[in-house]
Amino acid sequence: HFLLPHIRNPGQDQGKMSHETKSTRRRGIFSMIDDPIPHFHRDEAILEQTNLVLRRHKKRSKPKATGDVEEVLSGVKALTTNTIQEFIPDHSEFTLFFFADASNINSIRLRKLVANFVYNCNQTDCSDFNKSASSCMECICVPNSSYQLELFFRGSGFWCLPLDHRNRSAIIQLLSVSQVPTIIVVNSSTGRCVTKHGLAAIESLTESSSMNELVQEWRNGSSGLSTMQTVAATATSCIIS
């Protein structure tokens, strides 16, 4: 696990939106994400290709010059582009806040797992549970550094909370995140945290445990983990001293 860097105390009045309609219709943590953010299109082939490049490049030393980064990026063909869009919470049942770092091997390993989990969840019909939601799951990735940022997001289907977002530090503090990778599951309708052990829950899925059963546990307000699994997930946490 990587520790997140020391968090500066965010200015509460910095960059406040003047549009009351936006802030009032966003509940909980989503009131902090009321401006357009990048969304990267889902592309399975590119997701696989970039994962290979990230893994291969991780085994080498970090790039010392821009040309080195360009060399890595040139190995990925037909890169898709991202679009800047307004994130609308009501369009999904749940939002995963995925705290990650492309220089961390566990983040790279889990990137594909999380992307596929979100994609597969969205192949199911959730209209019986939330009439207004057009999808079951969205993922907002909160990067820990600018290292290989573009490459990490390509083909993932993730939203990106930029490093310079005015509420980034406040969101990290509110969700009490101290390490990467971490996944916080948030109810998109209420803006409230369902579980801070989303990563352990997703990793625990096997052929005998259904993805739909896990999502139903989240609908019931449960983490989807047994007591022993929760204890194990907590025990592996690295807390900032």
Short mmCIF file of N, CA and C in Angstrom, two decimals, residues 28-148:
data_model
loop_
_atom_site.label_atom_id
_atom_site.label_comp_id
_atom_site.label_asym_id
_atom_site.label_seq_id
_atom_site.Cartn_x
_atom_site.Cartn_y
_atom_site.Cartn_z
N GLY A 28 -24.76 15.10 -0.10
CA GLY A 28 -23.55 14.57 0.49
C GLY A 28 -22.30 14.99 -0.25
N ILE A 29 -21.43 14.03 -0.47
CA ILE A 29 -20.13 14.31 -1.07
C ILE A 29 -20.23 14.84 -2.50
N PHE A 30 -21.35 14.55 -3.17
CA PHE A 30 -21.49 14.97 -4.57
C PHE A 30 -21.67 16.48 -4.70
N SER A 31 -21.98 17.16 -3.60
CA SER A 31 -22.06 18.62 -3.65
C SER A 31 -20.68 19.22 -3.88
N MET A 32 -19.63 18.42 -3.67
CA MET A 32 -18.26 18.88 -3.88
C MET A 32 -17.79 18.66 -5.32
N ILE A 33 -18.60 17.94 -6.11
CA ILE A 33 -18.23 17.67 -7.50
C ILE A 33 -19.34 18.23 -8.39
N ASP A 34 -19.40 19.55 -8.47
CA ASP A 34 -20.49 20.18 -9.22
C ASP A 34 -20.00 20.86 -10.49
N ASP A 35 -18.75 20.58 -10.87
CA ASP A 35 -18.23 21.13 -12.11
C ASP A 35 -17.82 19.98 -13.03
N PRO A 36 -17.75 20.21 -14.34
CA PRO A 36 -17.39 19.14 -15.28
C PRO A 36 -16.02 18.56 -14.99
N ILE A 37 -15.90 17.24 -15.12
CA ILE A 37 -14.63 16.54 -14.91
C ILE A 37 -14.40 15.57 -16.08
N PRO A 38 -13.17 15.14 -16.30
CA PRO A 38 -12.89 14.23 -17.43
C PRO A 38 -13.55 12.86 -17.25
N HIS A 39 -14.07 12.35 -18.35
CA HIS A 39 -14.59 10.98 -18.38
C HIS A 39 -13.90 10.24 -19.51
N PHE A 40 -13.31 9.09 -19.20
CA PHE A 40 -12.59 8.30 -20.20
C PHE A 40 -13.47 7.15 -20.67
N HIS A 41 -13.58 7.02 -21.98
CA HIS A 41 -14.46 6.02 -22.58
C HIS A 41 -13.96 4.60 -22.31
N ARG A 42 -14.91 3.70 -22.16
CA ARG A 42 -14.60 2.28 -21.95
C ARG A 42 -14.21 1.64 -23.27
N ASP A 43 -13.08 0.98 -23.27
CA ASP A 43 -12.63 0.23 -24.45
C ASP A 43 -11.80 -0.94 -23.95
N GLU A 44 -12.35 -2.15 -24.05
CA GLU A 44 -11.71 -3.32 -23.47
C GLU A 44 -10.34 -3.60 -24.07
N ALA A 45 -10.20 -3.43 -25.38
CA ALA A 45 -8.92 -3.70 -26.03
C ALA A 45 -7.84 -2.74 -25.54
N ILE A 46 -8.21 -1.47 -25.42
CA ILE A 46 -7.25 -0.47 -24.97
C ILE A 46 -6.95 -0.64 -23.49
N LEU A 47 -7.96 -1.05 -22.71
CA LEU A 47 -7.76 -1.32 -21.30
C LEU A 47 -6.70 -2.41 -21.11
N GLU A 48 -6.81 -3.46 -21.91
CA GLU A 48 -5.85 -4.57 -21.83
C GLU A 48 -4.46 -4.12 -22.28
N GLN A 49 -4.43 -3.37 -23.35
CA GLN A 49 -3.16 -2.93 -23.93
C GLN A 49 -2.42 -1.98 -22.99
N THR A 50 -3.15 -1.03 -22.42
CA THR A 50 -2.51 -0.07 -21.51
C THR A 50 -2.07 -0.75 -20.21
N ASN A 51 -2.81 -1.79 -19.79
CA ASN A 51 -2.41 -2.51 -18.59
C ASN A 51 -1.05 -3.18 -18.79
N LEU A 52 -0.86 -3.75 -19.96
CA LEU A 52 0.42 -4.39 -20.28
C LEU A 52 1.54 -3.37 -20.30
N VAL A 53 1.27 -2.20 -20.88
CA VAL A 53 2.29 -1.15 -20.95
C VAL A 53 2.62 -0.65 -19.54
N LEU A 54 1.60 -0.45 -18.70
CA LEU A 54 1.82 0.02 -17.33
C LEU A 54 2.66 -0.98 -16.53
N ARG A 55 2.32 -2.27 -16.67
CA ARG A 55 3.05 -3.30 -15.95
C ARG A 55 4.52 -3.37 -16.41
N ARG A 56 4.70 -3.30 -17.72
CA ARG A 56 6.05 -3.38 -18.28
C ARG A 56 6.87 -2.17 -17.86
N HIS A 57 6.23 -1.00 -17.89
CA HIS A 57 6.95 0.21 -17.55
C HIS A 57 7.23 0.30 -16.06
N LYS A 58 6.37 -0.30 -15.25
CA LYS A 58 6.57 -0.30 -13.81
C LYS A 58 7.83 -1.06 -13.43
N LYS A 59 8.17 -2.05 -14.22
CA LYS A 59 9.36 -2.86 -13.93
C LYS A 59 10.64 -2.09 -14.21
N ARG A 60 10.51 -1.03 -15.04
CA ARG A 60 11.68 -0.20 -15.32
C ARG A 60 11.68 0.98 -14.38
N SER A 61 12.71 1.78 -14.46
CA SER A 61 12.76 2.97 -13.62
C SER A 61 11.78 4.01 -14.13
N LYS A 62 11.38 4.92 -13.26
CA LYS A 62 10.45 5.97 -13.66
C LYS A 62 11.10 6.84 -14.73
N PRO A 63 10.30 7.34 -15.68
CA PRO A 63 10.87 8.15 -16.76
C PRO A 63 11.52 9.42 -16.22
N LYS A 64 12.68 9.76 -16.78
CA LYS A 64 13.38 10.95 -16.33
C LYS A 64 13.17 12.12 -17.28
N ALA A 65 12.59 11.85 -18.43
CA ALA A 65 12.38 12.93 -19.39
C ALA A 65 11.06 12.72 -20.11
N THR A 66 10.56 13.80 -20.69
CA THR A 66 9.29 13.73 -21.40
C THR A 66 9.36 12.73 -22.54
N GLY A 67 10.52 12.66 -23.20
CA GLY A 67 10.66 11.75 -24.32
C GLY A 67 10.44 10.30 -23.93
N ASP A 68 10.82 9.95 -22.70
CA ASP A 68 10.62 8.58 -22.21
C ASP A 68 9.14 8.27 -22.08
N VAL A 69 8.39 9.24 -21.58
CA VAL A 69 6.95 9.07 -21.45
C VAL A 69 6.31 8.92 -22.82
N GLU A 70 6.74 9.75 -23.77
CA GLU A 70 6.20 9.68 -25.12
C GLU A 70 6.49 8.33 -25.76
N GLU A 71 7.63 7.77 -25.43
CA GLU A 71 7.98 6.45 -25.98
C GLU A 71 7.01 5.39 -25.48
N VAL A 72 6.66 5.47 -24.20
CA VAL A 72 5.71 4.52 -23.64
C VAL A 72 4.34 4.70 -24.26
N LEU A 73 3.90 5.95 -24.38
CA LEU A 73 2.58 6.23 -24.94
C LEU A 73 2.49 5.81 -26.40
N SER A 74 3.61 5.89 -27.11
CA SER A 74 3.59 5.52 -28.53
C SER A 74 3.36 4.03 -28.72
N GLY A 75 3.56 3.25 -27.65
CA GLY A 75 3.32 1.81 -27.74
C GLY A 75 1.86 1.44 -27.66
N VAL A 76 1.01 2.41 -27.37
CA VAL A 76 -0.42 2.16 -27.28
C VAL A 76 -1.10 2.74 -28.50
N LYS A 77 -1.66 1.87 -29.33
CA LYS A 77 -2.26 2.30 -30.59
C LYS A 77 -3.72 2.67 -30.41
N ALA A 78 -4.16 3.57 -31.24
CA ALA A 78 -5.58 3.96 -31.31
C ALA A 78 -6.14 4.35 -29.95
N LEU A 79 -5.43 5.24 -29.27
CA LEU A 79 -5.90 5.67 -27.96
C LEU A 79 -7.22 6.44 -28.08
N THR A 80 -8.14 6.12 -27.21
CA THR A 80 -9.39 6.85 -27.18
C THR A 80 -9.19 8.16 -26.45
N THR A 81 -10.09 9.09 -26.63
CA THR A 81 -9.97 10.38 -25.97
C THR A 81 -10.98 10.48 -24.85
N ASN A 82 -10.71 11.38 -23.93
CA ASN A 82 -11.65 11.63 -22.85
C ASN A 82 -12.49 12.85 -23.18
N THR A 83 -13.62 12.98 -22.54
CA THR A 83 -14.47 14.15 -22.70
C THR A 83 -14.69 14.77 -21.33
N ILE A 84 -14.90 16.07 -21.31
CA ILE A 84 -15.18 16.79 -20.07
C ILE A 84 -16.69 16.89 -19.92
N GLN A 85 -17.22 16.26 -18.89
CA GLN A 85 -18.67 16.21 -18.72
C GLN A 85 -19.06 16.52 -17.28
N GLU A 86 -20.31 16.88 -17.10
CA GLU A 86 -20.85 17.03 -15.76
C GLU A 86 -21.18 15.65 -15.20
N PHE A 87 -20.69 15.36 -14.02
CA PHE A 87 -21.02 14.09 -13.38
C PHE A 87 -22.36 14.24 -12.67
N ILE A 88 -23.33 13.44 -13.08
CA ILE A 88 -24.67 13.51 -12.50
C ILE A 88 -24.91 12.26 -11.66
N PRO A 89 -24.91 12.37 -10.34
CA PRO A 89 -25.04 11.20 -9.46
C PRO A 89 -26.28 10.37 -9.72
N ASP A 90 -27.41 11.02 -10.00
CA ASP A 90 -28.66 10.30 -10.16
C ASP A 90 -28.69 9.35 -11.35
N HIS A 91 -27.66 9.42 -12.19
CA HIS A 91 -27.63 8.53 -13.35
C HIS A 91 -27.18 7.11 -12.98
N SER A 92 -26.72 6.91 -11.74
CA SER A 92 -26.30 5.57 -11.32
C SER A 92 -26.76 5.31 -9.90
N GLU A 93 -26.85 4.03 -9.55
CA GLU A 93 -27.21 3.64 -8.18
C GLU A 93 -26.08 3.89 -7.20
N PHE A 94 -24.86 3.48 -7.60
CA PHE A 94 -23.70 3.60 -6.73
C PHE A 94 -22.55 4.27 -7.46
N THR A 95 -21.72 4.94 -6.69
CA THR A 95 -20.49 5.51 -7.23
C THR A 95 -19.32 4.97 -6.42
N LEU A 96 -18.35 4.40 -7.13
CA LEU A 96 -17.12 3.94 -6.49
C LEU A 96 -16.10 5.07 -6.54
N PHE A 97 -15.56 5.45 -5.40
CA PHE A 97 -14.45 6.38 -5.36
C PHE A 97 -13.18 5.53 -5.24
N PHE A 98 -12.44 5.48 -6.34
CA PHE A 98 -11.26 4.62 -6.45
C PHE A 98 -10.00 5.48 -6.31
N PHE A 99 -9.34 5.36 -5.17
CA PHE A 99 -8.11 6.11 -4.91
C PHE A 99 -6.94 5.25 -5.35
N ALA A 100 -6.16 5.74 -6.32
CA ALA A 100 -5.14 4.90 -6.95
C ALA A 100 -3.92 5.73 -7.34
N ASP A 101 -2.86 5.01 -7.71
CA ASP A 101 -1.62 5.64 -8.13
C ASP A 101 -0.95 4.73 -9.16
N ALA A 102 -0.68 5.27 -10.33
CA ALA A 102 -0.11 4.46 -11.41
C ALA A 102 1.31 3.99 -11.12
N SER A 103 1.94 4.54 -10.10
CA SER A 103 3.28 4.08 -9.73
C SER A 103 3.23 2.95 -8.70
N ASN A 104 2.00 2.58 -8.31
CA ASN A 104 1.80 1.54 -7.30
C ASN A 104 1.32 0.26 -8.00
N ILE A 105 2.03 -0.83 -7.83
CA ILE A 105 1.73 -2.06 -8.57
C ILE A 105 0.34 -2.61 -8.23
N ASN A 106 -0.11 -2.42 -6.99
CA ASN A 106 -1.45 -2.89 -6.63
C ASN A 106 -2.53 -2.09 -7.33
N SER A 107 -2.30 -0.80 -7.51
CA SER A 107 -3.25 0.03 -8.24
C SER A 107 -3.35 -0.42 -9.69
N ILE A 108 -2.21 -0.74 -10.28
CA ILE A 108 -2.20 -1.22 -11.66
C ILE A 108 -2.93 -2.55 -11.77
N ARG A 109 -2.66 -3.44 -10.81
CA ARG A 109 -3.30 -4.76 -10.82
C ARG A 109 -4.82 -4.65 -10.70
N LEU A 110 -5.28 -3.74 -9.85
CA LEU A 110 -6.71 -3.63 -9.57
C LEU A 110 -7.45 -2.76 -10.58
N ARG A 111 -6.73 -1.99 -11.35
CA ARG A 111 -7.34 -1.10 -12.35
C ARG A 111 -8.28 -1.87 -13.28
N LYS A 112 -7.78 -2.96 -13.85
CA LYS A 112 -8.58 -3.75 -14.78
C LYS A 112 -9.73 -4.45 -14.07
N LEU A 113 -9.46 -4.96 -12.87
CA LEU A 113 -10.49 -5.65 -12.09
C LEU A 113 -11.66 -4.71 -11.79
N VAL A 114 -11.36 -3.50 -11.35
CA VAL A 114 -12.40 -2.53 -11.02
C VAL A 114 -13.15 -2.08 -12.27
N ALA A 115 -12.42 -1.83 -13.34
CA ALA A 115 -13.05 -1.41 -14.60
C ALA A 115 -14.02 -2.47 -15.11
N ASN A 116 -13.61 -3.72 -15.04
CA ASN A 116 -14.48 -4.82 -15.51
C ASN A 116 -15.67 -5.03 -14.57
N PHE A 117 -15.45 -4.84 -13.28
CA PHE A 117 -16.54 -4.97 -12.32
C PHE A 117 -17.63 -3.93 -12.60
N VAL A 118 -17.23 -2.70 -12.80
CA VAL A 118 -18.19 -1.62 -13.10
C VAL A 118 -18.92 -1.92 -14.41
N TYR A 119 -18.17 -2.33 -15.43
CA TYR A 119 -18.77 -2.63 -16.73
C TYR A 119 -19.78 -3.77 -16.62
N ASN A 120 -19.41 -4.85 -15.93
CA ASN A 120 -20.30 -6.00 -15.80
C ASN A 120 -21.55 -5.67 -14.97
N CYS A 121 -21.38 -4.86 -13.95
CA CYS A 121 -22.54 -4.43 -13.16
C CYS A 121 -23.54 -3.67 -14.02
N ASN A 122 -23.03 -2.90 -14.95
CA ASN A 122 -23.89 -2.08 -15.79
C ASN A 122 -24.56 -2.86 -16.92
N GLN A 123 -24.24 -4.15 -17.02
CA GLN A 123 -24.94 -5.00 -18.00
C GLN A 123 -26.24 -5.54 -17.42
N THR A 124 -26.47 -5.31 -16.12
CA THR A 124 -27.69 -5.78 -15.48
C THR A 124 -28.71 -4.65 -15.39
N ASP A 125 -29.97 -5.00 -15.31
CA ASP A 125 -31.06 -4.02 -15.24
C ASP A 125 -31.29 -3.63 -13.79
N CYS A 126 -31.09 -2.35 -13.48
CA CYS A 126 -31.26 -1.88 -12.11
C CYS A 126 -32.52 -1.03 -11.96
N SER A 127 -33.36 -0.99 -13.00
CA SER A 127 -34.54 -0.11 -12.98
C SER A 127 -35.54 -0.49 -11.89
N ASP A 128 -35.53 -1.76 -11.47
CA ASP A 128 -36.45 -2.18 -10.40
C ASP A 128 -36.08 -1.57 -9.06
N PHE A 129 -34.82 -1.14 -8.94
CA PHE A 129 -34.34 -0.62 -7.66
C PHE A 129 -34.22 0.90 -7.67
N ASN A 130 -33.95 1.46 -8.82
CA ASN A 130 -33.83 2.91 -8.94
C ASN A 130 -34.34 3.34 -10.30
N LYS A 131 -35.54 3.89 -10.34
CA LYS A 131 -36.19 4.22 -11.60
C LYS A 131 -35.46 5.29 -12.38
N SER A 132 -34.78 6.20 -11.68
CA SER A 132 -34.11 7.31 -12.37
C SER A 132 -32.70 6.97 -12.84
N ALA A 133 -32.14 5.87 -12.32
CA ALA A 133 -30.76 5.51 -12.67
C ALA A 133 -30.70 4.83 -14.03
N SER A 134 -29.79 5.31 -14.86
CA SER A 134 -29.60 4.69 -16.17
C SER A 134 -28.52 3.62 -16.12
N SER A 135 -27.77 3.55 -15.02
CA SER A 135 -26.75 2.52 -14.85
C SER A 135 -26.65 2.15 -13.38
N CYS A 136 -26.06 1.01 -13.12
CA CYS A 136 -25.91 0.54 -11.75
C CYS A 136 -24.72 1.20 -11.07
N MET A 137 -23.65 1.41 -11.80
CA MET A 137 -22.38 1.79 -11.18
C MET A 137 -21.62 2.80 -12.02
N GLU A 138 -20.98 3.77 -11.34
CA GLU A 138 -19.99 4.65 -11.95
C GLU A 138 -18.77 4.63 -11.06
N CYS A 139 -17.63 4.98 -11.64
CA CYS A 139 -16.39 5.00 -10.86
C CYS A 139 -15.68 6.33 -11.07
N ILE A 140 -15.44 7.03 -9.96
CA ILE A 140 -14.63 8.24 -9.99
C ILE A 140 -13.27 7.88 -9.41
N CYS A 141 -12.26 7.96 -10.24
CA CYS A 141 -10.91 7.64 -9.78
C CYS A 141 -10.23 8.91 -9.30
N VAL A 142 -9.65 8.83 -8.11
CA VAL A 142 -8.93 9.97 -7.52
C VAL A 142 -7.44 9.63 -7.53
N PRO A 143 -6.69 10.14 -8.51
CA PRO A 143 -5.27 9.79 -8.61
C PRO A 143 -4.45 10.43 -7.50
N ASN A 144 -3.39 9.73 -7.12
CA ASN A 144 -2.52 10.21 -6.04
C ASN A 144 -1.35 11.03 -6.57
N SER A 145 -1.05 10.89 -7.87
CA SER A 145 0.04 11.65 -8.46
C SER A 145 -0.20 11.76 -9.96
N SER A 146 0.63 12.57 -10.61
CA SER A 146 0.49 12.76 -12.06
C SER A 146 1.24 11.69 -12.85
N TYR A 147 1.92 10.79 -12.16
CA TYR A 147 2.72 9.77 -12.83
C TYR A 147 1.84 8.88 -13.71
N GLN A 148 2.12 8.85 -15.01
CA GLN A 148 1.41 8.03 -16.00
C GLN A 148 -0.11 8.18 -15.89
#
